[in-house]
GROMACS .gro file of C-alpha atoms in nm:
model
  359
    1MET     CA    1  -0.180  -4.462   1.227
    2GLY     CA    2   0.174  -4.594   1.283
    3MET     CA    3   0.087  -4.942   1.151
    4ALA     CA    4  -0.078  -4.801   0.840
    5CYS     CA    5   0.228  -4.591   0.761
    6GLY     CA    6   0.450  -4.893   0.809
    7LYS     CA    7   0.247  -5.099   0.561
    8GLU     CA    8   0.256  -4.819   0.306
    9THR     CA    9   0.634  -4.800   0.337
   10VAL     CA   10   0.656  -5.172   0.267
   11ARG     CA   11   0.438  -5.143  -0.046
   12ILE     CA   12   0.633  -4.845  -0.182
   13ASN     CA   13   0.968  -5.011  -0.133
   14GLU     CA   14   0.846  -5.337  -0.283
   15ARG     CA   15   0.761  -5.151  -0.604
   16GLU     CA   16   1.094  -4.972  -0.600
   17GLN     CA   17   1.279  -5.301  -0.563
   18LYS     CA   18   1.110  -5.448  -0.871
   19MET     CA   19   1.178  -5.136  -1.079
   20SER     CA   20   1.555  -5.164  -1.061
   21THR     CA   21   1.826  -5.427  -1.040
   22LEU     CA   22   2.074  -5.355  -0.764
   23THR     CA   23   2.422  -5.503  -0.758
   24SER     CA   24   2.660  -5.527  -0.465
   25ARG     CA   25   3.033  -5.575  -0.440
   26GLU     CA   26   3.148  -5.832  -0.186
   27ILE     CA   27   3.468  -5.998  -0.066
   28GLN     CA   28   3.485  -6.375  -0.109
   29LEU     CA   29   3.738  -6.619   0.032
   30LYS     CA   30   3.947  -6.733  -0.266
   31SER     CA   31   4.200  -6.958  -0.090
   32ARG     CA   32   4.303  -7.061   0.262
   33PRO     CA   33   4.626  -6.909   0.397
   34GLU     CA   34   4.878  -7.127   0.573
   35GLN     CA   35   5.036  -6.842   0.770
   36LEU     CA   36   4.977  -6.465   0.751
   37PRO     CA   37   4.695  -6.400   0.502
   38SER     CA   38   4.774  -6.212   0.180
   39ALA     CA   39   4.568  -6.028  -0.081
   40GLU     CA   40   4.569  -6.344  -0.296
   41ASN     CA   41   4.343  -6.517  -0.042
   42PHE     CA   42   4.058  -6.273  -0.115
   43GLU     CA   43   3.853  -6.186  -0.422
   44LEU     CA   44   3.636  -5.880  -0.489
   45VAL     CA   45   3.330  -5.971  -0.695
   46GLU     CA   46   3.002  -5.808  -0.800
   47VAL     CA   47   2.676  -5.992  -0.744
   48PRO     CA   48   2.304  -5.912  -0.790
   49VAL     CA   49   2.105  -5.824  -0.479
   50PRO     CA   50   1.800  -6.054  -0.452
   51ASP     CA   51   1.447  -5.917  -0.435
   52LEU     CA   52   1.311  -5.884  -0.083
   53GLN     CA   53   1.084  -6.153   0.054
   54ALA     CA   54   0.834  -6.116   0.338
   55GLY     CA   55   1.007  -6.024   0.665
   56GLU     CA   56   1.330  -5.912   0.499
   57ILE     CA   57   1.504  -5.576   0.486
   58LEU     CA   58   1.768  -5.433   0.254
   59VAL     CA   59   2.062  -5.272   0.432
   60LYS     CA   60   2.324  -5.041   0.285
   61ASN     CA   61   2.637  -5.108   0.485
   62LEU     CA   62   2.820  -4.797   0.606
   63PHE     CA   63   3.093  -4.954   0.822
   64MET     CA   64   3.225  -5.308   0.860
   65SER     CA   65   3.448  -5.469   1.117
   66VAL     CA   66   3.766  -5.671   1.076
   67ASP     CA   67   3.860  -5.869   1.387
   68PRO     CA   68   4.140  -6.110   1.482
   69TYR     CA   69   3.896  -6.399   1.541
   70MET     CA   70   3.820  -6.396   1.168
   71ARG     CA   71   4.159  -6.557   1.102
   72GLY     CA   72   4.022  -6.879   1.250
   73ARG     CA   73   3.730  -6.873   1.008
   74MET     CA   74   3.973  -6.890   0.716
   75ARG     CA   75   4.074  -7.241   0.828
   76ASP     CA   76   3.868  -7.544   0.735
   77VAL     CA   77   3.846  -7.667   1.093
   78LYS     CA   78   3.568  -7.700   1.347
   79SER     CA   79   3.552  -7.406   1.586
   80TYR     CA   80   3.304  -7.190   1.774
   81ALA     CA   81   3.246  -6.992   1.452
   82ASP     CA   82   3.176  -7.167   1.122
   83ALA     CA   83   3.459  -7.172   0.871
   84TRP     CA   84   3.419  -6.954   0.563
   85GLN     CA   85   3.381  -7.161   0.249
   86LEU     CA   86   3.589  -7.102  -0.062
   87GLY     CA   87   3.406  -6.895  -0.322
   88GLU     CA   88   3.150  -6.766  -0.073
   89VAL     CA   89   3.115  -6.419   0.072
   90MET     CA   90   3.277  -6.368   0.409
   91ASN     CA   91   3.082  -6.207   0.691
   92GLY     CA   92   3.124  -6.021   1.018
   93GLY     CA   93   2.993  -5.723   1.209
   94ALA     CA   94   2.858  -5.429   1.010
   95VAL     CA   95   2.658  -5.112   1.066
   96GLY     CA   96   2.416  -4.998   0.800
   97LYS     CA   97   2.101  -4.814   0.711
   98VAL     CA   98   1.773  -4.973   0.607
   99ILE     CA   99   1.691  -4.861   0.251
  100ALA     CA  100   1.399  -5.097   0.183
  101SER     CA  101   1.179  -5.304   0.411
  102GLN     CA  102   0.925  -5.582   0.397
  103SER     CA  103   0.932  -5.620   0.774
  104PRO     CA  104   0.686  -5.452   1.012
  105ASP     CA  105   0.970  -5.431   1.267
  106PHE     CA  106   1.205  -5.213   1.061
  107SER     CA  107   1.148  -4.891   0.870
  108VAL     CA  108   1.342  -4.721   0.597
  109GLY     CA  109   1.600  -4.499   0.766
  110ASP     CA  110   1.657  -4.725   1.069
  111TYR     CA  111   2.018  -4.787   1.162
  112VAL     CA  112   2.104  -5.149   1.230
  113CYS     CA  113   2.389  -5.382   1.319
  114THR     CA  114   2.414  -5.706   1.124
  115GLY     CA  115   2.653  -5.997   1.096
  116LEU     CA  116   2.671  -5.945   0.720
  117GLY     CA  117   2.981  -5.737   0.660
  118TRP     CA  118   3.239  -5.773   0.379
  119ARG     CA  119   2.974  -5.650   0.130
  120GLU     CA  120   2.810  -5.323   0.028
  121TYR     CA  121   2.447  -5.434   0.061
  122SER     CA  122   2.288  -5.713   0.263
  123VAL     CA  123   1.945  -5.869   0.281
  124SER     CA  124   1.860  -5.956   0.641
  125THR     CA  125   1.578  -6.101   0.846
  126ILE     CA  126   1.516  -6.092   1.219
  127LYS     CA  127   1.587  -6.465   1.229
  128GLY     CA  128   1.925  -6.618   1.306
  129GLY     CA  129   2.130  -6.741   1.596
  130TYR     CA  130   2.409  -6.488   1.621
  131PRO     CA  131   2.316  -6.191   1.842
  132GLN     CA  132   2.467  -5.941   1.601
  133GLU     CA  133   2.283  -6.069   1.298
  134LEU     CA  134   2.023  -5.790   1.306
  135ARG     CA  135   1.936  -5.534   1.569
  136LYS     CA  136   1.839  -5.169   1.573
  137ILE     CA  137   2.084  -4.920   1.716
  138ASP     CA  138   2.041  -4.573   1.862
  139PRO     CA  139   2.282  -4.321   1.701
  140ALA     CA  140   2.232  -4.092   2.001
  141LEU     CA  141   2.453  -4.325   2.208
  142GLY     CA  142   2.762  -4.273   1.995
  143PRO     CA  143   2.910  -4.262   1.642
  144LEU     CA  144   2.780  -4.533   1.410
  145SER     CA  145   3.119  -4.699   1.383
  146ALA     CA  146   3.128  -4.742   1.762
  147PHE     CA  147   2.854  -5.005   1.734
  148ILE     CA  148   3.104  -5.248   1.584
  149GLY     CA  149   3.363  -5.138   1.840
  150THR     CA  150   3.320  -4.983   2.182
  151LEU     CA  151   2.941  -5.021   2.183
  152GLY     CA  152   2.943  -5.352   1.998
  153MET     CA  153   3.106  -5.692   2.015
  154PRO     CA  154   3.457  -5.575   2.122
  155GLY     CA  155   3.317  -5.358   2.402
  156MET     CA  156   3.088  -5.639   2.515
  157THR     CA  157   3.384  -5.876   2.511
  158ALA     CA  158   3.578  -5.645   2.742
  159TYR     CA  159   3.280  -5.587   2.972
  160THR     CA  160   3.168  -5.948   3.012
  161GLY     CA  161   3.515  -6.103   3.018
  162LEU     CA  162   3.641  -5.873   3.290
  163LYS     CA  163   3.329  -5.870   3.505
  164LYS     CA  164   3.206  -6.229   3.470
  165ILE     CA  165   3.539  -6.414   3.457
  166GLY     CA  166   3.797  -6.174   3.598
  167GLU     CA  167   3.579  -6.072   3.893
  168PRO     CA  168   3.816  -5.784   3.979
  169LYS     CA  169   3.823  -5.647   4.331
  170VAL     CA  170   3.912  -5.297   4.445
  171GLY     CA  171   4.287  -5.259   4.483
  172GLU     CA  172   4.382  -5.563   4.273
  173THR     CA  173   4.634  -5.541   3.989
  174LEU     CA  174   4.494  -5.596   3.641
  175PHE     CA  175   4.738  -5.663   3.356
  176VAL     CA  176   4.608  -5.628   2.999
  177SER     CA  177   4.788  -5.729   2.680
  178ALA     CA  178   4.708  -5.552   2.350
  179ALA     CA  179   4.590  -5.282   2.586
  180SER     CA  180   4.532  -5.012   2.324
  181GLY     CA  181   4.326  -5.240   2.100
  182ALA     CA  182   3.951  -5.250   2.051
  183VAL     CA  183   3.898  -5.487   2.346
  184GLY     CA  184   4.202  -5.408   2.560
  185ALA     CA  185   4.143  -5.033   2.581
  186ILE     CA  186   3.792  -5.087   2.716
  187VAL     CA  187   3.916  -5.353   2.961
  188CYS     CA  188   4.171  -5.105   3.097
  189GLN     CA  189   3.914  -4.831   3.152
  190ILE     CA  190   3.649  -5.056   3.306
  191GLY     CA  191   3.922  -5.191   3.532
  192LYS     CA  192   3.994  -4.838   3.653
  193ILE     CA  193   3.622  -4.773   3.705
  194LEU     CA  194   3.604  -5.089   3.918
  195GLY     CA  195   3.894  -4.975   4.137
  196CYS     CA  196   4.187  -5.177   4.002
  197ARG     CA  197   4.546  -5.077   3.951
  198VAL     CA  198   4.579  -5.124   3.574
  199VAL     CA  199   4.893  -5.204   3.375
  200GLY     CA  200   4.881  -5.236   2.997
  201SER     CA  201   5.112  -5.364   2.727
  202ALA     CA  202   5.113  -5.214   2.376
  203GLY     CA  203   5.337  -5.203   2.070
  204SER     CA  204   5.441  -4.840   2.027
  205ASP     CA  205   5.535  -4.534   2.230
  206GLU     CA  206   5.232  -4.354   2.084
  207LYS     CA  207   4.999  -4.625   2.213
  208VAL     CA  208   5.170  -4.626   2.552
  209ALA     CA  209   5.128  -4.249   2.579
  210TRP     CA  210   4.757  -4.273   2.492
  211LEU     CA  211   4.704  -4.542   2.753
  212LYS     CA  212   4.857  -4.324   3.022
  213GLU     CA  213   4.721  -3.986   2.918
  214GLU     CA  214   4.376  -4.073   2.783
  215ALA     CA  215   4.278  -4.418   2.908
  216GLY     CA  216   4.421  -4.343   3.255
  217VAL     CA  217   4.616  -4.663   3.317
  218ASP     CA  218   4.867  -4.662   3.602
  219GLU     CA  219   5.153  -4.805   3.397
  220ALA     CA  220   5.204  -4.899   3.033
  221ILE     CA  221   5.480  -5.097   2.862
  222ASN     CA  222   5.604  -5.091   2.503
  223TYR     CA  223   5.670  -5.462   2.464
  224LYS     CA  224   5.857  -5.409   2.136
  225THR     CA  225   6.126  -5.192   2.296
  226ALA     CA  226   6.143  -5.358   2.638
  227ASP     CA  227   6.474  -5.539   2.684
  228ASP     CA  228   6.298  -5.817   2.872
  229LEU     CA  229   5.919  -5.836   2.892
  230GLN     CA  230   5.905  -6.014   3.226
  231THR     CA  231   6.142  -5.765   3.389
  232ALA     CA  232   5.935  -5.475   3.253
  233VAL     CA  233   5.602  -5.621   3.368
  234ALA     CA  234   5.743  -5.717   3.710
  235LYS     CA  235   5.861  -5.360   3.760
  236ALA     CA  236   5.518  -5.224   3.661
  237CYS     CA  237   5.342  -5.480   3.886
  238PRO     CA  238   5.551  -5.482   4.207
  239ASP     CA  239   5.271  -5.657   4.398
  240GLY     CA  240   5.219  -5.923   4.131
  241ILE     CA  241   4.919  -5.974   3.902
  242ASP     CA  242   4.573  -6.066   4.029
  243VAL     CA  243   4.383  -6.057   3.697
  244TYR     CA  244   4.531  -6.098   3.350
  245PHE     CA  245   4.322  -6.021   3.041
  246GLU     CA  246   4.485  -6.226   2.767
  247ASN     CA  247   4.467  -6.098   2.409
  248VAL     CA  248   4.811  -6.193   2.276
  249GLY     CA  249   4.940  -6.530   2.395
  250GLY     CA  250   5.302  -6.640   2.354
  251GLU     CA  251   5.554  -6.451   2.565
  252HIS     CA  252   5.283  -6.240   2.727
  253LEU     CA  253   5.109  -6.548   2.867
  254VAL     CA  254   5.439  -6.695   2.990
  255THR     CA  255   5.521  -6.367   3.163
  256ALA     CA  256   5.180  -6.333   3.325
  257LEU     CA  257   5.189  -6.690   3.458
  258ASN     CA  258   5.526  -6.623   3.622
  259LEU     CA  259   5.390  -6.314   3.797
  260MET     CA  260   5.039  -6.424   3.897
  261ASN     CA  261   4.939  -6.404   4.262
  262LYS     CA  262   4.765  -6.690   4.439
  263PHE     CA  263   4.402  -6.734   4.336
  264GLY     CA  264   4.462  -6.511   4.032
  265ARG     CA  265   4.232  -6.521   3.731
  266ILE     CA  266   4.345  -6.535   3.368
  267ILE     CA  267   4.078  -6.437   3.115
  268LEU     CA  268   4.154  -6.614   2.787
  269CYS     CA  269   4.003  -6.384   2.527
  270GLY     CA  270   4.244  -6.407   2.232
  271MET     CA  271   4.597  -6.501   2.130
  272ILE     CA  272   4.668  -6.295   1.821
  273SER     CA  273   5.042  -6.368   1.823
  274MET     CA  274   4.966  -6.737   1.765
  275TYR     CA  275   4.699  -6.721   1.493
  276ASN     CA  276   4.922  -6.740   1.187
  277GLU     CA  277   5.200  -6.972   1.297
  278PRO     CA  278   5.195  -7.280   1.521
  279VAL     CA  279   5.349  -7.193   1.857
  280PRO     CA  280   5.403  -7.439   2.145
  281GLY     CA  281   5.197  -7.377   2.456
  282PRO     CA  282   5.355  -7.213   2.761
  283GLN     CA  283   5.607  -7.443   2.927
  284ASN     CA  284   5.532  -7.288   3.268
  285LEU     CA  285   5.163  -7.375   3.279
  286GLY     CA  286   5.226  -7.591   3.584
  287ILE     CA  287   5.252  -7.270   3.788
  288ALA     CA  288   4.872  -7.259   3.776
  289ILE     CA  289   4.853  -7.559   4.008
  290GLY     CA  290   5.050  -7.429   4.302
  291GLN     CA  291   4.914  -7.076   4.264
  292HIS     CA  292   4.553  -7.197   4.253
  293LEU     CA  293   4.500  -7.003   3.930
  294ARG     CA  294   4.185  -7.002   3.723
  295LEU     CA  295   4.231  -6.987   3.346
  296GLN     CA  296   3.902  -6.955   3.161
  297GLY     CA  297   3.825  -6.897   2.798
  298PHE     CA  298   3.497  -6.750   2.682
  299ILE     CA  299   3.297  -6.642   2.378
  300VAL     CA  300   3.107  -6.318   2.413
  301THR     CA  301   2.784  -6.462   2.270
  302THR     CA  302   2.750  -6.674   2.584
  303TYR     CA  303   2.671  -6.358   2.778
  304TRP     CA  304   2.472  -6.168   2.518
  305GLU     CA  305   2.170  -6.137   2.745
  306LEU     CA  306   2.378  -5.876   2.931
  307TYR     CA  307   2.389  -5.647   2.626
  308PRO     CA  308   2.113  -5.410   2.747
  309GLN     CA  309   2.293  -5.366   3.082
  310PHE     CA  310   2.620  -5.319   2.895
  311LEU     CA  311   2.469  -5.037   2.687
  312LYS     CA  312   2.326  -4.876   3.000
  313ASP     CA  313   2.658  -4.886   3.185
  314MET     CA  314   2.864  -4.780   2.886
  315GLY     CA  315   2.628  -4.495   2.807
  316GLN     CA  316   2.667  -4.367   3.163
  317TRP     CA  317   3.047  -4.405   3.163
  318ILE     CA  318   3.085  -4.241   2.824
  319GLY     CA  319   2.865  -3.952   2.939
  320GLU     CA  320   3.086  -3.912   3.246
  321GLY     CA  321   3.399  -3.906   3.031
  322LYS     CA  322   3.530  -4.231   3.179
  323ILE     CA  323   3.546  -4.428   2.853
  324LYS     CA  324   3.747  -4.317   2.550
  325TRP     CA  325   3.854  -4.503   2.239
  326LYS     CA  326   4.056  -4.483   1.922
  327GLU     CA  327   3.971  -4.603   1.572
  328THR     CA  328   4.179  -4.676   1.265
  329VAL     CA  329   3.951  -4.617   0.966
  330VAL     CA  330   4.031  -4.765   0.625
  331GLU     CA  331   3.810  -4.648   0.337
  332GLY     CA  332   3.667  -4.873   0.068
  333LEU     CA  333   3.549  -5.233   0.056
  334GLU     CA  334   3.835  -5.317  -0.179
  335ASN     CA  335   4.078  -5.229   0.102
  336ALA     CA  336   3.911  -5.451   0.364
  337PRO     CA  337   4.155  -5.743   0.315
  338GLU     CA  338   4.455  -5.516   0.371
  339ALA     CA  339   4.289  -5.370   0.682
  340PHE     CA  340   4.235  -5.723   0.813
  341ILE     CA  341   4.595  -5.825   0.744
  342GLY     CA  342   4.709  -5.506   0.915
  343LEU     CA  343   4.567  -5.633   1.245
  344PHE     CA  344   4.841  -5.895   1.261
  345ARG     CA  345   5.109  -5.638   1.184
  346GLY     CA  346   4.994  -5.409   1.463
  347GLU     CA  347   4.890  -5.137   1.216
  348ASN     CA  348   4.569  -5.055   1.401
  349PHE     CA  349   4.543  -4.808   1.686
  350GLY     CA  350   4.224  -4.904   1.863
  351LYS     CA  351   3.943  -5.060   1.659
  352MET     CA  352   4.013  -5.131   1.294
  353VAL     CA  353   3.710  -5.017   1.094
  354VAL     CA  354   3.642  -5.020   0.722
  355LYS     CA  355   3.422  -4.738   0.596
  356LEU     CA  356   3.214  -4.857   0.304
  357SER     CA  357   2.996  -4.559   0.225
  358ASP     CA  358   2.856  -4.227   0.333
  359GLU     CA  359   2.486  -4.227   0.404
   0.00000   0.00000   0.00000
């Protein structure tokens, strides 16, 4: 019975697709920025949506993600993520609803995550290398937008980076930069769950207050108003730092290196302060030798096989009230470039999300 209904859905939607021509707005990369991106680097265009082929589904995007790592994709250099090409649509995490299907694995009405953001509609298949390219999601676990945030790539980044690389132990001090951000806020709270003393750094008094009152960190620092960052972090971490979750780079990394305990671990997740302007590396890196430090970078896709366990753990923690998060929601595809640029100005509180449409 179920298979027959599925085939009928495919036939109906195939006819519907041929009866009308659908167009989609999308954001293309117009030029490559040298420093902080500007609106002139992006172009909003309208394109036809192709007819579905066997195995494909048509998704109406409801939310899309803008993330700091995307800045690297605007450069024409080899990296872990392919560079965006000029005149082509950009892409990234998105949550949408299936509105037509020629796949037996997806039905009209399914909610899915794809790697095809920066557009209103996408045509997807189950094929592809990136784990977020296409997967069903369960709206019962949380709000749809959370699947490109706390329950998606940023949450997974926090979970795998801290557990697999940081290997925190009960009673250790965990220091987190960009602590109120999409990744940092989840790192802080998982750190508390795992028994760490957690200290976070953020860029406003409002963010510091949220970290203390909602996320439950032990200490939080406003790095923008601190007279001296190292003095402020040393005061908040009187026993030194055992694990540092690096999201910022620059002065934060220099400070953490100076305060790391022997056999400490530094999780190199991101360095947002260094993405738009060339900045020399830390001059105190030699400290890592005598302190027996481990500095390890990682890409979340390396650990994607842990995603089911991540969802299980996060679902339990959210149900117990141990995980909370903030979102900054910008409405309209046309405003996605400004939302992205806002990441580098610190305009987001928590995950920056662009809402593209109601259902």
